[in-house]
């Protein structure tokens, strides 16, 4: 599927806080508060000192919103985006070209996480090279809920079988020692997250819960650190929309 900016389904949003213009497709999955909250959480944990030379990659990047906001916050010299679906990778590339000054400021990796083993990552010169990873992955389990009316939207919202374990494996292989992985996910998946991460030497270090309007837990933000100790910090929860 090609991108036609004259297509009525292609819309753009101005995110004035970060001086970004984001093209999205109304027919498919679009970014929400979870993406913005993920970058704010990264800022809470990281601060902004001396980040421009750190290597950073955004997994399951979609239209690129998380990586683009992160670049605005941290001024990374280069942002790597990894997206499985070719159409979203093209949208991601379009958004990166519009919002980043030079082609050297970004790279688009149209790759399937499920097919990235150590050998492949070493071939791509990505193994053990990143300081920071962000990911806003599909939330729903493979065998839950009803599929969306189009395949692209289903893939964006529903994980494949064993995807979560593979995501932690690939993230660990991408990270340097003491590298950080930042993730947003449904709160009701927290047991799965904490179980799977330790298989690949990723320790949950900081957690923040986002609640719905009734103050019930809805999303969880987690910072994982590779080869870190067991101490866990829990931040004050926040209501979504604030």
Coordinates of N, CA, C and O in Angstrom, one line a residue, residues 144-227:
X144 N -7.0 -13.5 22.4 CA -8.0 -12.7 23.1 C -8.7 -11.7 22.2 O -8.0 -11.2 21.2
X145 N -9.9 -11.4 22.4 CA -10.7 -10.4 21.7 C -11.0 -10.8 20.2 O -10.6 -11.8 19.7
X146 N -11.6 -9.8 19.5 CA -12.0 -10.0 18.2 C -11.0 -9.2 17.3 O -10.7 -8.0 17.6
X147 N -10.6 -9.8 16.2 CA -9.7 -9.1 15.3 C -10.3 -7.9 14.7 O -11.6 -7.8 14.5
X148 N -9.5 -6.9 14.3 CA -10.0 -5.7 13.7 C -10.4 -5.9 12.2 O -10.1 -7.0 11.7
X149 N -11.0 -5.0 11.6 CA -11.6 -5.2 10.3 C -10.4 -5.2 9.2 O -10.6 -5.7 8.1
X150 N -9.2 -4.7 9.6 CA -8.1 -4.8 8.6 C -6.9 -5.4 9.3 O -6.7 -5.3 10.5
X151 N -6.1 -6.0 8.5 CA -4.9 -6.8 9.0 C -3.9 -5.8 9.7 O -3.4 -6.1 10.8
X152 N -3.7 -4.6 9.1 CA -2.7 -3.7 9.7 C -3.1 -3.3 11.1 O -2.3 -3.3 12.0
X153 N -4.4 -3.0 11.4 CA -4.8 -2.6 12.7 C -4.7 -3.8 13.7 O -4.4 -3.6 14.8
X154 N -5.1 -5.0 13.2 CA -5.0 -6.2 14.1 C -3.5 -6.4 14.5 O -3.2 -6.6 15.7
X155 N -2.6 -6.3 13.6 CA -1.2 -6.5 13.9 C -0.7 -5.4 14.9 O 0.1 -5.7 15.8
X156 N -1.2 -4.2 14.8 CA -0.7 -3.1 15.6 C -1.3 -3.3 17.0 O -0.7 -2.8 18.0
X157 N -2.4 -4.0 17.2 CA -3.1 -4.1 18.5 C -2.9 -5.4 19.2 O -3.0 -5.5 20.4
X158 N -2.7 -6.5 18.4 CA -2.7 -7.8 19.0 C -1.3 -8.5 18.8 O -0.8 -8.6 17.6
X159 N -0.7 -9.0 19.8 CA 0.6 -9.6 19.7 C 0.5 -11.0 19.1 O -0.5 -11.7 19.3
X160 N 1.6 -11.4 18.5 CA 1.6 -12.8 18.0 C 2.0 -13.7 19.1 O 2.4 -13.3 20.2
X161 N 1.9 -15.0 18.9 CA 2.2 -16.0 19.9 C 3.6 -15.9 20.3 O 4.5 -15.8 19.5
X162 N 3.8 -15.9 21.7 CA 5.2 -15.7 22.3 C 5.9 -14.4 21.9 O 7.1 -14.3 22.1
X163 N 5.1 -13.4 21.5 CA 5.7 -12.2 21.1 C 6.4 -11.5 22.3 O 7.5 -10.9 22.1
X164 N 5.8 -11.5 23.4 CA 6.3 -10.7 24.5 C 7.7 -11.3 24.9 O 8.6 -10.5 25.2
X165 N 7.8 -12.6 25.0 CA 9.1 -13.2 25.3 C 10.2 -12.8 24.2 O 11.3 -12.4 24.6
X166 N 9.8 -12.9 23.0 CA 10.7 -12.5 21.9 C 11.1 -11.0 22.0 O 12.2 -10.7 21.7
X167 N 10.2 -10.2 22.4 CA 10.5 -8.7 22.5 C 11.5 -8.5 23.6 O 12.5 -7.7 23.3
X168 N 11.4 -9.2 24.7 CA 12.5 -9.1 25.7 C 13.8 -9.7 25.3 O 14.9 -9.1 25.5
X169 N 13.8 -10.8 24.6 CA 15.0 -11.4 24.0 C 15.7 -10.4 23.1 O 16.9 -10.2 23.2
X170 N 15.0 -9.9 22.1 CA 15.6 -9.0 21.2 C 16.1 -7.7 21.8 O 17.2 -7.2 21.6
X171 N 15.3 -7.1 22.8 CA 15.7 -5.9 23.5 C 17.0 -6.2 24.2 O 17.9 -5.3 24.2
X172 N 17.1 -7.3 24.9 CA 18.3 -7.6 25.7 C 19.5 -7.7 24.7 O 20.6 -7.2 25.0
X173 N 19.3 -8.3 23.6 CA 20.4 -8.5 22.6 C 20.8 -7.1 22.0 O 21.9 -6.9 21.6
X174 N 19.8 -6.2 21.9 CA 20.1 -4.9 21.3 C 20.9 -4.0 22.3 O 21.7 -3.1 21.9
X175 N 20.6 -4.2 23.6 CA 21.1 -3.3 24.6 C 22.6 -3.6 25.0 O 23.0 -4.7 25.1
X176 N 23.3 -2.5 25.4 CA 24.6 -2.6 26.0 C 24.3 -3.0 27.5 O 23.2 -3.0 28.0
X177 N 25.4 -3.4 28.2 CA 25.3 -3.6 29.6 C 24.8 -2.4 30.3 O 25.3 -1.3 30.0
X178 N 23.8 -2.5 31.2 CA 23.2 -1.4 31.9 C 22.3 -0.5 31.0 O 21.9 0.6 31.4
X179 N 22.1 -1.0 29.8 CA 21.2 -0.2 28.9 C 19.8 -0.3 29.4 O 19.4 -1.2 30.1
X180 N 18.9 0.7 29.0 CA 17.6 0.8 29.5 C 16.5 0.5 28.5 O 16.6 1.0 27.3
X181 N 15.5 -0.2 28.8 CA 14.3 -0.4 28.0 C 13.1 0.2 28.7 O 12.9 0.0 29.9
X182 N 12.4 1.1 27.9 CA 11.2 1.7 28.4 C 10.0 1.2 27.7 O 10.0 1.2 26.5
X183 N 9.0 0.7 28.5 CA 7.8 0.1 27.9 C 6.5 0.6 28.5 O 6.5 0.9 29.7
X184 N 5.5 0.7 27.7 CA 4.1 1.0 28.2 C 3.3 -0.2 27.8 O 3.4 -0.7 26.7
X185 N 2.4 -0.6 28.7 CA 1.6 -1.8 28.5 C 0.4 -1.8 29.3 O 0.2 -0.9 30.2
X186 N -0.6 -2.6 29.0 CA -1.8 -2.7 29.9 C -1.4 -3.2 31.3 O -0.6 -4.1 31.4
X187 N -2.0 -2.6 32.3 CA -1.7 -3.0 33.7 C -2.0 -4.5 33.9 O -1.2 -5.1 34.7
X188 N -3.0 -5.0 33.3 CA -3.4 -6.4 33.6 C -2.4 -7.4 33.0 O -2.5 -8.6 33.2
X189 N -1.3 -6.9 32.3 CA -0.3 -7.8 31.8 C 1.0 -7.7 32.6 O 2.0 -8.3 32.2
X190 N 0.9 -7.0 33.7 CA 2.2 -6.8 34.5 C 2.8 -8.1 35.0 O 4.1 -8.1 35.0
X191 N 2.1 -9.1 35.3 CA 2.7 -10.3 35.7 C 3.5 -11.0 34.6 O 4.6 -11.5 34.8
X192 N 2.9 -10.9 33.4 CA 3.6 -11.4 32.2 C 4.9 -10.7 32.0 O 6.0 -11.3 31.7
X193 N 4.9 -9.4 32.1 CA 6.0 -8.5 31.9 C 7.2 -8.9 32.9 O 8.3 -9.0 32.5
X194 N 6.8 -8.9 34.1 CA 7.8 -9.2 35.2 C 8.4 -10.6 35.1 O 9.5 -10.9 35.5
X195 N 7.6 -11.5 34.6 CA 8.0 -12.9 34.5 C 9.0 -13.1 33.3 O 10.1 -13.6 33.5
X196 N 8.6 -12.5 32.2 CA 9.4 -12.7 31.0 C 10.7 -11.9 31.0 O 11.7 -12.4 30.4
X197 N 10.7 -10.7 31.6 CA 11.9 -9.9 31.5 C 13.2 -10.6 32.1 O 14.3 -10.4 31.5
X198 N 13.0 -11.3 33.2 CA 14.2 -11.8 33.9 C 14.8 -13.0 33.1 O 16.0 -13.3 33.4
X199 N 14.1 -13.6 32.2 CA 14.7 -14.6 31.4 C 15.8 -14.1 30.5 O 16.7 -14.8 30.1
X200 N 15.8 -12.8 30.3 CA 16.8 -12.2 29.4 C 17.6 -11.1 30.1 O 18.0 -10.1 29.5
X201 N 17.8 -11.2 31.4 CA 18.6 -10.4 32.2 C 18.2 -8.9 32.2 O 19.0 -8.0 32.3
X202 N 16.9 -8.7 32.1 CA 16.3 -7.4 32.2 C 15.5 -7.2 33.5 O 14.6 -8.0 33.8
X203 N 15.9 -6.3 34.3 CA 15.3 -6.1 35.6 C 14.5 -4.9 35.7 O 14.9 -3.8 35.2
X204 N 13.2 -5.0 36.1 CA 12.3 -3.9 36.3 C 12.9 -3.0 37.4 O 13.1 -3.5 38.5
X205 N 13.1 -1.7 37.1 CA 13.8 -0.8 38.1 C 12.8 0.3 38.5 O 12.9 0.8 39.6
X206 N 12.0 0.8 37.6 CA 11.1 1.9 37.9 C 9.7 1.6 37.3 O 9.7 1.2 36.1
X207 N 8.7 1.8 38.1 CA 7.3 1.5 37.6 C 6.4 2.7 37.9 O 6.5 3.3 39.0
X208 N 5.6 3.1 37.0 CA 4.5 4.1 37.2 C 3.2 3.6 36.6 O 3.2 3.1 35.5
X209 N 2.2 3.7 37.4 CA 0.8 3.2 37.0 C 0.0 4.4 36.5 O 0.0 5.5 37.2
X210 N -0.7 4.3 35.4 CA -1.6 5.3 34.9 C -3.0 4.7 35.1 O -3.3 3.6 34.7
X211 N -3.9 5.5 35.6 CA -5.3 5.1 36.0 C -6.3 5.7 35.0 O -6.0 6.7 34.3
X212 N -7.5 5.1 35.0 CA -8.6 5.7 34.2 C -9.3 6.7 35.1 O -8.8 7.1 36.2
X213 N -10.4 7.2 34.6 CA -11.1 8.3 35.3 C -11.6 7.9 36.6 O -11.9 8.8 37.5
X214 N -11.8 6.6 36.9 CA -12.2 6.1 38.2 C -11.1 5.7 39.1 O -11.3 5.0 40.1
X215 N -9.9 6.1 38.7 CA -8.6 5.8 39.4 C -8.3 4.3 39.5 O -7.6 3.9 40.4
X216 N -8.8 3.6 38.6 CA -8.5 2.1 38.5 C -7.3 2.0 37.5 O -7.2 2.7 36.5
X217 N -6.3 1.1 37.9 CA -5.1 1.0 37.0 C -5.5 0.6 35.6 O -6.3 -0.3 35.4
X218 N -4.9 1.3 34.6 CA -5.2 1.0 33.2 C -3.9 0.6 32.5 O -3.8 -0.4 31.8
X219 N -2.9 1.5 32.6 CA -1.6 1.2 31.9 C -0.5 1.2 32.9 O -0.6 1.8 34.0
X220 N 0.6 0.6 32.6 CA 1.8 0.6 33.4 C 3.0 1.0 32.5 O 3.2 0.5 31.4
X221 N 3.8 1.9 33.1 CA 5.1 2.3 32.5 C 6.2 1.6 33.3 O 6.2 1.7 34.5
X222 N 7.1 1.0 32.6 CA 8.2 0.3 33.3 C 9.6 0.6 32.6 O 9.7 0.6 31.4
X223 N 10.5 0.9 33.4 CA 11.9 1.0 33.0 C 12.6 -0.3 33.4 O 12.6 -0.7 34.6
X224 N 13.2 -1.0 32.4 CA 14.0 -2.2 32.7 C 15.5 -1.8 32.4 O 15.8 -1.1 31.5
X225 N 16.4 -2.4 33.2 CA 17.8 -2.2 33.0 C 18.5 -3.5 32.8 O 18.2 -4.5 33.6
X226 N 19.3 -3.6 31.9 CA 20.0 -4.9 31.6 C 21.1 -5.1 32.6 O 21.9 -4.3 32.9
X227 N 21.1 -6.3 33.2 CA 22.1 -6.8 34.2 C 22.1 -5.8 35.5 O 23.2 -5.6 36.0

